[in-house]
Coordinates of C-alpha atoms in Angstrom, one line a residue:
M1 CA 0.1 -0.3 -0.1
M2 CA 1.5 3.1 -1.1
G3 CA 1.2 7.5 -1.2
R4 CA -2.3 8.5 -0.8
D5 CA -3.9 4.6 -0.5
R6 CA -1.6 4.0 2.6
M7 CA -1.9 7.1 4.7
Y8 CA -6.2 7.3 3.9
M9 CA -5.4 3.6 5.7
Q10 CA -4.2 4.9 8.6
E11 CA -6.6 8.0 8.9
V12 CA -9.5 5.0 8.8
L13 CA -7.7 3.8 12.1
R14 CA -6.5 5.9 13.5
T15 CA -9.2 6.5 15.4
N16 CA -9.1 3.1 16.8
D17 CA -5.2 2.7 18.1
D18 CA -6.7 -0.7 19.3
I19 CA -7.9 -1.9 15.9
L20 CA -4.8 -4.5 15.6
I21 CA -6.4 -6.3 12.4
S22 CA -9.1 -4.5 10.2
V23 CA -10.7 -6.3 6.3
N24 CA -13.2 -4.3 4.5
K25 CA -15.1 -6.1 1.8
L26 CA -12.9 -8.5 1.5
W27 CA -13.5 -10.7 -1.7
Y28 CA -10.9 -14.0 -2.3
A29 CA -11.3 -17.3 -5.6
Y30 CA -8.5 -19.1 -5.8
Y31 CA -6.3 -19.4 -9.4
G32 CA -8.3 -20.7 -12.0
S33 CA -11.9 -21.6 -10.8
A34 CA -14.5 -18.4 -10.3
E35 CA -16.4 -19.6 -7.0
Q36 CA -15.7 -17.3 -4.3
V37 CA -14.5 -18.5 -1.3
L38 CA -14.8 -15.0 0.2
S39 CA -17.3 -12.5 -0.6
D40 CA -17.5 -9.2 1.2
V41 CA -16.1 -10.0 4.5
S42 CA -16.0 -7.3 6.6
L43 CA -14.2 -7.4 10.6
C44 CA -12.1 -5.3 13.0
V45 CA -9.2 -7.3 15.4
K46 CA -9.2 -5.7 18.5
R47 CA -5.2 -5.9 20.7
G48 CA -6.2 -8.7 24.0
D49 CA -9.4 -10.1 21.2
Y50 CA -10.4 -13.7 21.6
L51 CA -11.7 -14.1 18.7
A52 CA -13.4 -17.9 17.4
I53 CA -14.5 -18.1 13.8
C54 CA -17.1 -21.3 13.0
G55 CA -18.4 -22.4 10.4
A56 CA -19.1 -25.2 7.8
N57 CA -16.2 -27.4 6.3
G58 CA -15.0 -24.5 3.1
S59 CA -17.1 -21.5 4.1
G60 CA -13.5 -19.9 3.8
K61 CA -12.5 -19.7 7.5
T62 CA -8.5 -20.8 6.6
T63 CA -8.5 -18.8 3.3
L64 CA -9.1 -15.8 6.0
G65 CA -6.7 -16.3 7.9
R66 CA -4.0 -16.9 5.4
C67 CA -5.5 -13.6 3.6
I68 CA -4.9 -11.9 7.2
I69 CA -1.4 -13.1 7.4
G70 CA -0.4 -12.9 3.6
L71 CA -0.2 -16.6 3.1
L72 CA -2.9 -15.9 0.5
S73 CA -2.8 -12.3 -1.4
P74 CA -5.6 -10.1 -1.2
P75 CA -6.6 -7.2 -3.7
P76 CA -5.0 -4.6 -2.2
Q77 CA -6.6 -2.2 0.4
T78 CA -8.7 -5.2 2.1
V79 CA -6.9 -6.3 4.3
S80 CA -5.2 -4.0 7.5
V81 CA -2.4 -5.0 10.2
K82 CA -1.4 -2.0 12.6
G83 CA -3.4 0.1 10.0
I84 CA -0.1 0.7 7.5
Y85 CA 0.8 -3.5 6.9
D86 CA -1.0 -4.4 4.2
P87 CA -0.6 -8.6 3.4
A88 CA -1.3 -7.3 -0.4
H89 CA 2.0 -5.7 -0.8
E90 CA 5.0 -8.2 0.0
S91 CA 7.3 -5.4 1.9
D92 CA 5.0 -5.8 4.5
L93 CA 4.5 -9.2 4.8
F94 CA 7.8 -9.5 7.1
E95 CA 6.9 -7.1 9.8
I96 CA 3.3 -8.6 9.0
R97 CA 4.5 -11.9 10.5
K98 CA 6.2 -11.0 13.1
T99 CA 2.8 -9.7 14.4
I100 CA 0.7 -12.0 13.8
G101 CA 1.7 -16.0 14.0
M102 CA -0.3 -19.1 12.5
V103 CA -0.9 -22.7 13.6
F104 CA -2.1 -24.7 10.9
Q105 CA -4.7 -27.2 10.2
S106 CA -2.2 -29.7 8.8
P107 CA 1.2 -29.3 10.9
Q108 CA 3.0 -30.6 8.4
D109 CA 2.2 -27.6 6.1
Q110 CA 4.4 -25.4 8.4
L111 CA 7.5 -27.4 10.1
V112 CA 10.5 -27.1 7.7
A113 CA 13.4 -28.6 10.4
S114 CA 14.3 -32.2 10.5
I115 CA 14.9 -32.1 14.7
V116 CA 12.2 -30.6 16.8
E117 CA 14.9 -28.1 19.0
E118 CA 16.0 -26.9 15.3
E119 CA 11.8 -26.9 14.3
V120 CA 11.2 -24.4 17.2
A121 CA 14.7 -22.5 16.6
F122 CA 13.9 -21.9 13.0
G123 CA 11.8 -18.8 13.5
L124 CA 13.7 -17.6 15.7
E125 CA 17.0 -17.4 13.7
N126 CA 14.8 -15.7 11.3
L127 CA 14.1 -12.9 14.0
G128 CA 18.1 -12.2 14.8
M129 CA 17.2 -13.6 18.5
P130 CA 20.8 -14.5 20.5
A131 CA 21.7 -17.5 21.1
D132 CA 21.1 -17.0 25.3
L133 CA 17.5 -15.8 24.9
M134 CA 17.2 -18.7 22.3
E135 CA 18.0 -21.5 24.6
I136 CA 15.8 -20.3 27.3
R137 CA 12.5 -19.8 24.8
I138 CA 13.2 -22.7 22.7
T139 CA 12.9 -24.3 26.4
E140 CA 10.3 -22.5 27.8
S141 CA 8.2 -23.7 24.4
L142 CA 8.5 -27.1 24.7
A143 CA 8.0 -27.3 27.8
A144 CA 4.3 -25.8 27.8
L145 CA 3.5 -28.4 24.7
G146 CA 4.9 -31.5 27.0
L147 CA 7.7 -32.1 24.4
S148 CA 10.8 -31.3 26.2
A149 CA 11.4 -35.6 26.1
V150 CA 11.8 -35.0 22.1
R151 CA 13.5 -32.1 21.8
T152 CA 16.0 -34.3 19.7
R153 CA 13.9 -36.1 18.4
P154 CA 13.4 -36.6 13.9
C155 CA 9.9 -34.5 13.5
R156 CA 9.1 -36.8 11.0
F157 CA 9.1 -39.9 14.1
L158 CA 6.3 -38.1 16.1
S159 CA 2.7 -39.2 15.9
A160 CA 0.4 -36.5 14.1
G161 CA -0.6 -35.0 17.7
Q162 CA 2.9 -34.1 18.8
Q163 CA 4.1 -32.5 15.7
Q164 CA 0.8 -30.7 16.7
R165 CA 2.0 -29.5 19.5
L166 CA 5.4 -28.4 17.9
A167 CA 3.5 -26.3 15.4
I168 CA 2.0 -24.4 18.1
A169 CA 5.6 -24.5 20.3
S170 CA 7.8 -23.0 16.8
V171 CA 4.8 -19.8 16.7
L172 CA 5.1 -19.5 21.0
A173 CA 8.5 -19.0 20.8
M174 CA 8.2 -16.3 18.9
R175 CA 5.5 -14.3 20.8
P176 CA 4.0 -12.6 18.4
E177 CA 1.1 -9.7 19.2
C178 CA -1.4 -12.1 17.7
I179 CA -1.3 -15.7 17.2
I180 CA -4.4 -17.9 14.6
F181 CA -5.1 -21.1 15.4
D182 CA -6.3 -23.3 12.8
E183 CA -8.4 -26.5 14.1
A184 CA -4.7 -26.5 16.4
T185 CA -6.3 -29.5 18.4
A186 CA -7.9 -31.8 15.8
M187 CA -5.4 -33.8 15.9
I188 CA -4.7 -33.4 19.3
D189 CA -6.2 -36.2 22.7
P190 CA -8.4 -34.8 25.2
E191 CA -5.7 -33.9 27.3
G192 CA -3.3 -32.5 25.7
R193 CA -6.7 -30.7 23.9
A194 CA -7.9 -29.2 27.7
S195 CA -3.8 -27.7 27.7
I196 CA -3.7 -26.3 24.3
L197 CA -7.4 -24.0 25.3
S198 CA -5.6 -23.6 28.6
I199 CA -2.7 -21.7 27.1
M200 CA -5.4 -19.4 24.3
D201 CA -6.5 -18.7 27.6
E202 CA -3.5 -17.6 29.9
L203 CA -1.8 -16.5 26.8
N204 CA -4.8 -14.0 25.5
A205 CA -4.9 -12.7 29.9
Q206 CA -1.4 -11.9 29.4
G207 CA -2.8 -9.6 26.4
Y208 CA -2.2 -11.7 22.9
T209 CA -4.6 -11.3 20.3
I210 CA -6.6 -15.2 20.0
I211 CA -8.1 -16.5 16.7
H212 CA -9.6 -19.5 16.9
I213 CA -10.9 -21.3 13.8
T214 CA -12.3 -24.2 15.4
H215 CA -16.0 -26.4 14.4
D216 CA -15.6 -27.5 18.6
M217 CA -18.7 -25.3 20.1
E218 CA -17.4 -26.3 22.9
E219 CA -14.0 -24.1 22.3
A220 CA -15.7 -21.4 20.9
A221 CA -17.7 -20.8 24.0
R222 CA -14.5 -19.9 25.8
A223 CA -14.0 -16.8 23.7
R224 CA -15.5 -13.4 24.1
R225 CA -16.2 -12.9 21.5
V226 CA -18.1 -15.7 18.0
M227 CA -17.9 -14.8 14.1
V228 CA -19.6 -17.1 12.4
M229 CA -19.0 -18.0 8.3
N230 CA -20.9 -19.5 6.0
Q231 CA -20.3 -20.1 2.3
G232 CA -17.8 -17.4 1.6
A233 CA -19.6 -14.6 3.9
V234 CA -20.1 -13.6 8.0
V235 CA -23.1 -14.2 9.2
F236 CA -22.3 -13.9 12.5
D237 CA -20.6 -11.1 14.6
G238 CA -20.6 -11.3 18.9
A239 CA -21.2 -12.8 21.9
P240 CA -21.0 -16.5 22.4
D241 CA -24.0 -16.6 24.6
N242 CA -26.0 -14.5 21.3
L243 CA -25.3 -17.0 19.1
F244 CA -26.7 -20.4 21.2
A245 CA -29.7 -18.5 21.5
L246 CA -30.5 -19.1 18.4
P247 CA -32.3 -21.4 16.7
D248 CA -31.1 -22.3 13.6
L249 CA -27.8 -23.0 14.2
E250 CA -28.2 -26.2 12.0
S251 CA -28.9 -24.4 9.5
W252 CA -25.5 -23.6 9.3
R253 CA -23.8 -27.0 10.4
L254 CA -23.2 -26.2 13.5
C255 CA -25.2 -26.9 17.6
L256 CA -25.1 -25.4 20.6
P257 CA -21.9 -27.1 22.8
G258 CA -22.2 -31.1 24.1
T259 CA -25.1 -32.1 21.8
V260 CA -23.3 -33.7 19.0
M261 CA -23.3 -37.3 19.3
R262 CA -22.9 -38.0 22.4
T263 CA -25.2 -40.8 24.5
S264 CA -22.9 -38.9 28.2
V265 CA -21.2 -37.2 29.6
V266 CA -17.4 -37.8 31.6
I267 CA -18.2 -36.9 35.3
G268 CA -14.4 -38.2 35.7
H269 CA -11.9 -40.6 35.2
G270 CA -12.9 -43.1 34.1
V271 CA -16.6 -43.1 34.9
T272 CA -19.6 -41.3 32.4
S273 CA -23.1 -40.6 33.5
D274 CA -26.2 -40.7 30.7
K275 CA -27.3 -37.0 29.5
E276 CA -30.6 -36.2 28.8
G277 CA -32.0 -36.2 25.8
A278 CA -29.4 -37.5 24.1
Q279 CA -29.1 -38.9 20.7
E280 CA -29.1 -42.7 21.1
P281 CA -26.6 -45.8 18.9
R282 CA -28.5 -47.3 16.1
T283 CA -26.4 -50.6 17.0
E284 CA -28.8 -53.6 17.0
H285 CA -27.1 -55.4 14.1
V286 CA -24.6 -56.7 16.4
V287 CA -24.4 -60.6 16.3
R288 CA -22.7 -61.8 19.1
S289 CA -20.7 -65.1 17.1
A290 CA -20.3 -63.6 15.0
P291 CA -16.5 -64.7 13.0
R292 CA -13.3 -63.0 13.8
A293 CA -12.8 -60.0 11.1
F294 CA -9.2 -59.6 12.6
A295 CA -7.6 -61.0 15.7
F296 CA -4.0 -59.7 17.6
N297 CA -1.8 -62.7 19.6
D298 CA 0.8 -61.3 21.3
V299 CA 1.6 -58.6 18.9
S300 CA 4.5 -56.2 19.1
F301 CA 5.5 -53.1 16.9
T302 CA 8.6 -50.9 17.9
Y303 CA 9.4 -47.7 15.8
L304 CA 13.0 -46.8 14.4
K305 CA 13.8 -49.9 16.4
N306 CA 17.7 -50.6 18.0
T307 CA 18.1 -46.4 17.2
M308 CA 18.4 -44.3 19.7
F309 CA 15.0 -42.7 18.2
A310 CA 13.0 -46.0 19.0
V311 CA 9.5 -45.9 20.1
T312 CA 7.1 -48.3 20.9
G313 CA 4.4 -48.5 18.7
L314 CA 2.0 -52.1 20.6
N315 CA 3.1 -53.9 23.4
H316 CA 2.4 -57.4 23.5
V317 CA -1.0 -56.6 22.6
S318 CA -4.0 -60.0 22.4
F319 CA -7.3 -59.0 21.0
E320 CA -10.0 -60.1 18.5
I321 CA -12.7 -58.3 17.0
P322 CA -15.8 -59.8 15.6
R323 CA -16.5 -58.9 12.0
G324 CA -19.9 -57.0 10.8
T325 CA -19.2 -55.0 13.8
I326 CA -18.0 -51.1 14.8
T327 CA -14.9 -50.6 17.2
A328 CA -13.9 -48.0 18.3
L329 CA -10.0 -47.6 19.3
I330 CA -9.6 -44.8 21.6
G331 CA -6.4 -43.2 23.3
A332 CA -4.1 -40.4 24.1
T333 CA -1.9 -39.2 21.2
G334 CA 1.5 -41.8 20.4
S335 CA -0.3 -44.4 22.4
G336 CA -1.1 -46.6 19.7
K337 CA -4.1 -46.7 17.6
S338 CA -2.6 -45.7 14.6
T339 CA 0.0 -48.8 14.8
A340 CA -3.1 -51.1 15.2
L341 CA -4.7 -50.1 11.9
Q342 CA -1.6 -50.4 10.0
L343 CA -1.3 -53.8 11.3
M344 CA -4.2 -55.1 9.8
N345 CA -3.7 -53.0 6.6
L346 CA -0.2 -54.4 6.3
I347 CA 2.1 -51.4 6.2
L348 CA 3.6 -52.4 8.5
F349 CA 4.0 -55.7 9.7
S350 CA 4.7 -57.6 13.6
E351 CA 8.1 -58.0 15.5
T352 CA 5.7 -60.4 17.7
G353 CA 2.9 -63.0 17.0
F354 CA 0.9 -62.8 14.5
V355 CA -2.2 -60.5 13.4
E356 CA -5.2 -62.9 11.9
I357 CA -7.4 -60.7 9.0
F358 CA -10.3 -62.6 8.0
G359 CA -8.9 -65.6 8.7
Q360 CA -4.8 -65.4 6.8
S361 CA -2.6 -65.3 9.3
T362 CA 0.8 -63.2 8.8
K363 CA 3.2 -66.2 10.0
D364 CA 2.4 -67.6 6.1
K365 CA 4.7 -65.9 4.1
K366 CA 2.1 -66.4 1.3
I367 CA -0.1 -63.7 2.3
S368 CA -0.3 -61.0 -0.2
P369 CA -0.8 -57.7 0.9
R370 CA -1.8 -56.5 -1.9
T371 CA -4.9 -58.9 -1.5
I372 CA -5.0 -57.3 2.3
R373 CA -5.2 -53.5 1.5
M374 CA -8.3 -54.6 -1.1
R375 CA -10.3 -56.1 1.6
C376 CA -8.9 -53.8 4.3
P377 CA -8.7 -50.6 2.8
L378 CA -7.4 -47.6 5.4
S379 CA -7.9 -43.6 5.5
I380 CA -5.0 -42.9 7.5
Q381 CA -4.2 -39.5 10.0
M382 CA -3.2 -37.4 7.7
P383 CA -5.5 -37.5 4.4
E384 CA -2.7 -34.7 2.1
R385 CA -0.3 -37.7 2.1
A386 CA -2.6 -40.3 0.4
I387 CA -4.4 -37.8 -2.1
F388 CA -2.5 -38.1 -6.0
E389 CA -4.6 -37.2 -8.4
N390 CA -5.3 -34.0 -10.0
F391 CA -9.3 -34.1 -9.9
A392 CA -11.6 -35.5 -7.0
G393 CA -13.7 -37.8 -8.8
D394 CA -10.3 -39.4 -9.6
E395 CA -9.3 -39.9 -6.2
V396 CA -12.2 -41.6 -5.2
A397 CA -12.2 -43.6 -8.2
Y398 CA -8.5 -45.1 -8.1
G399 CA -9.4 -47.3 -5.8
P400 CA -11.9 -49.6 -7.7
R401 CA -10.2 -49.1 -11.2
M402 CA -7.5 -51.3 -9.1
Q403 CA -9.6 -53.9 -8.3
G404 CA -10.3 -54.1 -12.1
I405 CA -14.2 -51.8 -12.3
K406 CA -14.3 -49.6 -15.0
G407 CA -17.5 -48.1 -17.0
K408 CA -20.6 -46.5 -15.3
A409 CA -20.0 -49.5 -12.3
L410 CA -16.8 -46.9 -11.6
V411 CA -19.1 -43.8 -11.6
E412 CA -21.8 -45.7 -9.9
R413 CA -19.0 -46.8 -6.9
V414 CA -17.7 -43.3 -7.4
R415 CA -21.4 -41.1 -7.2
T416 CA -22.4 -43.4 -3.9
A417 CA -19.2 -42.8 -2.0
M418 CA -18.5 -39.2 -2.8
D419 CA -22.6 -38.0 -1.8
M420 CA -22.8 -40.8 1.1
V421 CA -20.0 -38.2 3.2
G422 CA -21.1 -35.3 1.7
L423 CA -19.2 -34.9 -1.0
P424 CA -22.0 -34.4 -4.3
Y425 CA -20.6 -36.2 -7.3
E426 CA -22.1 -33.9 -9.2
K427 CA -20.7 -30.6 -7.6
Y428 CA -17.2 -31.7 -6.9
R429 CA -16.2 -34.7 -9.1
D430 CA -14.0 -32.1 -11.4
R431 CA -12.5 -30.3 -8.4
N432 CA -8.8 -30.0 -7.4
P433 CA -8.2 -32.0 -4.3
R434 CA -5.7 -29.7 -3.3
K435 CA -7.6 -27.1 -3.2
L436 CA -10.7 -28.0 -0.9
S437 CA -10.9 -27.1 2.8
G438 CA -9.1 -29.6 5.4
G439 CA -12.3 -30.7 6.6
E440 CA -13.7 -31.6 2.5
R441 CA -9.9 -34.0 1.8
R442 CA -10.8 -35.8 5.0
K443 CA -14.2 -36.8 3.2
L444 CA -12.7 -37.3 0.2
A445 CA -10.3 -39.4 1.8
L446 CA -13.2 -41.6 3.5
A447 CA -15.0 -41.8 0.5
S448 CA -12.1 -43.1 -1.6
V449 CA -12.0 -46.2 0.5
I450 CA -16.0 -45.9 0.9
A451 CA -15.7 -46.4 -2.7
M452 CA -13.9 -49.8 -3.5
D453 CA -17.0 -51.6 -1.5
A454 CA -14.3 -53.8 1.0
D455 CA -15.2 -55.7 3.8
A456 CA -13.3 -54.0 6.4
Y457 CA -13.1 -50.4 6.7
L458 CA -9.9 -48.7 8.7
F459 CA -10.2 -45.6 9.4
D460 CA -7.9 -42.9 11.6
E461 CA -10.0 -40.0 12.9
P462 CA -12.7 -39.9 10.6
T463 CA -14.0 -37.5 12.1
A464 CA -11.1 -34.2 12.9
S465 CA -11.2 -31.3 11.2
L466 CA -14.9 -32.1 10.7
D467 CA -17.8 -29.5 11.7
P468 CA -20.8 -30.9 13.2
C469 CA -23.6 -31.8 10.8
S470 CA -20.5 -33.3 8.6
V471 CA -19.5 -35.6 11.9
Q472 CA -22.7 -36.5 12.4
E473 CA -22.7 -37.8 8.6
I474 CA -19.9 -39.5 9.2
M475 CA -21.4 -41.7 12.0
N476 CA -23.9 -42.2 10.0
V477 CA -21.9 -43.9 7.3
I478 CA -20.9 -45.8 9.5
L479 CA -23.3 -47.4 10.9
E480 CA -24.8 -47.7 7.4
L481 CA -21.7 -49.8 5.9
V482 CA -22.1 -52.1 9.0
Q483 CA -25.3 -52.2 8.4
Q484 CA -24.9 -53.9 4.9
G485 CA -22.4 -56.5 6.8
K486 CA -18.8 -54.5 6.9
T487 CA -16.6 -54.4 9.5
V488 CA -15.4 -50.5 10.8
V489 CA -12.9 -49.8 12.8
F490 CA -11.9 -46.3 13.8
A491 CA -9.3 -44.7 15.8
T492 CA -10.1 -41.2 17.6
H493 CA -9.6 -39.2 20.1
N494 CA -12.6 -38.3 21.2
M495 CA -14.5 -40.7 23.6
H496 CA -18.2 -39.1 22.0
Y497 CA -18.2 -40.7 18.8
A498 CA -16.6 -43.9 20.6
D499 CA -20.7 -44.1 21.3
I500 CA -21.9 -45.8 18.4
A501 CA -19.5 -48.6 18.7
D502 CA -20.3 -52.4 19.5
N503 CA -16.3 -52.7 21.0
V504 CA -14.1 -49.8 22.0
F505 CA -10.4 -50.6 23.3
Y506 CA -8.5 -48.3 24.7
F507 CA -4.5 -47.8 24.1
E508 CA -2.0 -46.6 26.7
Q509 CA 1.3 -46.6 25.7
G510 CA 1.1 -49.3 23.3
L511 CA -1.0 -51.0 25.4
V512 CA -4.5 -52.1 25.9
V513 CA -5.3 -51.2 28.9
N514 CA -9.2 -52.1 28.7
K515 CA -11.3 -53.6 26.7
T516 CA -15.5 -52.2 26.9
C517 CA -18.5 -54.0 24.9
A518 CA -20.4 -50.5 25.3
H519 CA -24.3 -52.8 24.7
D520 CA -23.3 -54.8 27.7
T521 CA -22.3 -51.9 29.9
G522 CA -25.0 -49.3 29.8
K523 CA -22.8 -47.0 27.3
T524 CA -20.9 -46.5 30.7
L525 CA -17.8 -46.0 29.0
F526 CA -14.2 -45.4 29.5
V527 CA -12.8 -42.4 29.1
L528 CA -9.3 -40.6 28.5
P529 CA -8.7 -38.2 31.3
V530 CA -9.0 -34.6 31.0
S531 CA -7.2 -32.1 32.5
G532 CA -6.7 -28.4 32.2
K533 CA -3.0 -28.6 33.5
L534 CA -0.3 -28.5 31.3
E535 CA 2.4 -31.1 31.2
E536 CA 5.6 -29.0 32.3
G537 CA 4.4 -25.9 33.7
Q538 CA 2.4 -22.8 33.1
L539 CA 3.1 -20.2 31.1
N540 CA 4.5 -17.5 31.9
F541 CA 5.6 -15.0 28.5

């Protein structure tokens, strides 16, 4: 912003020196697309604000955040930081990013260093910070996020949740005036989530400006101000209480806090209580005498075995999963859930014991990983890693094509799967997957697995980054698959979603420490400990 334009914006904002970010009639469309992702968006964020931005998948929340920080280039004079810096001008970007930090929805999008402590140091080095102060910042930030024990570990060996914590630590270390958290808790277990929310609260209490992009209405309720976006436009901006008093939240694909897929409410560690008026799970399909889909027999697996970075994935685990049932794998970040799913899919092979998959044992050297993966496809935790086609329809069609499906049958498979997960075939088939929102990419990954019409489906965090209505839709898809006689195994951090499961296995440090049948316990399921306490000390920034 140069000359009279810059002077004009300074004059506009001079009436209120407390305004940190100003957005004025912002429109935005991605290159090569005629669809407006943002439509006439205006807002002001004052210093010390705690703003939650909510809305359905694809409503423009992440795009707005990236326009503010200059990762996307908005039209000139539509976004201003501190009244003088415009992200449309490259010369202003350094000052903007000193002022505003952003934690991305997918941590792998922002991790650049090889080692954990080097990742935190990267931003500090760019700020020209002295080495002694840099060491203090690194130590404090890693401690606050519970990552001190993995300080010298390669970033690629961290779990998805640990990578998300590392991304947060890297931003915190730079002490920006404002931090934008884009679904920063989506990959983190309840205890870690509570810690991060506590960090947000503490930072705001110390004067930091917090912008929290979230689908979780309980998280949004902690903010002093909530803005709702729908189809690229701002449809509400006010206090949380005023938002939750509105009768038509579902029209924006939102819901009241605590009403999504719950049949019980956590009242303490290991104890739950039925919630009045809660939705009952529809799981009348259970056949207790069904043969086994999967059986783990004394299974162990260690990542990077015989190295200084060795990490236990599973430790002498045994359990069985009947065919035609829903099984939920619950546990904290790094507890072994994803490892178990990858052993079922033969991405990994056990070091001890064996896994039986629909009657075939991994002890049999003739077992075919390709055949198993066709029968038991896996939707991984980070869908970005698995997407490689240029069109959404082709991405969903890839698996069925590998099965030999062609012509009209292939089109019908793709159409059915995309429609099931809430990505209408006619609207999304020609979209570039890389230009979809994080939640839409997750739905696409789920559709790619469902289209294979397999015997069993393995879903790793299938509801992460999804809006409340999309979560309900995916839970209904899981129930529908099992009604068709399929077996579904899914890993989740959210105990409430496990209420639809027939069997629940709780993982902790590579062990299965609890096995529960929901039907036998009257929905009284064990839960993860939830605490707002930070692991290694309170922030004092």
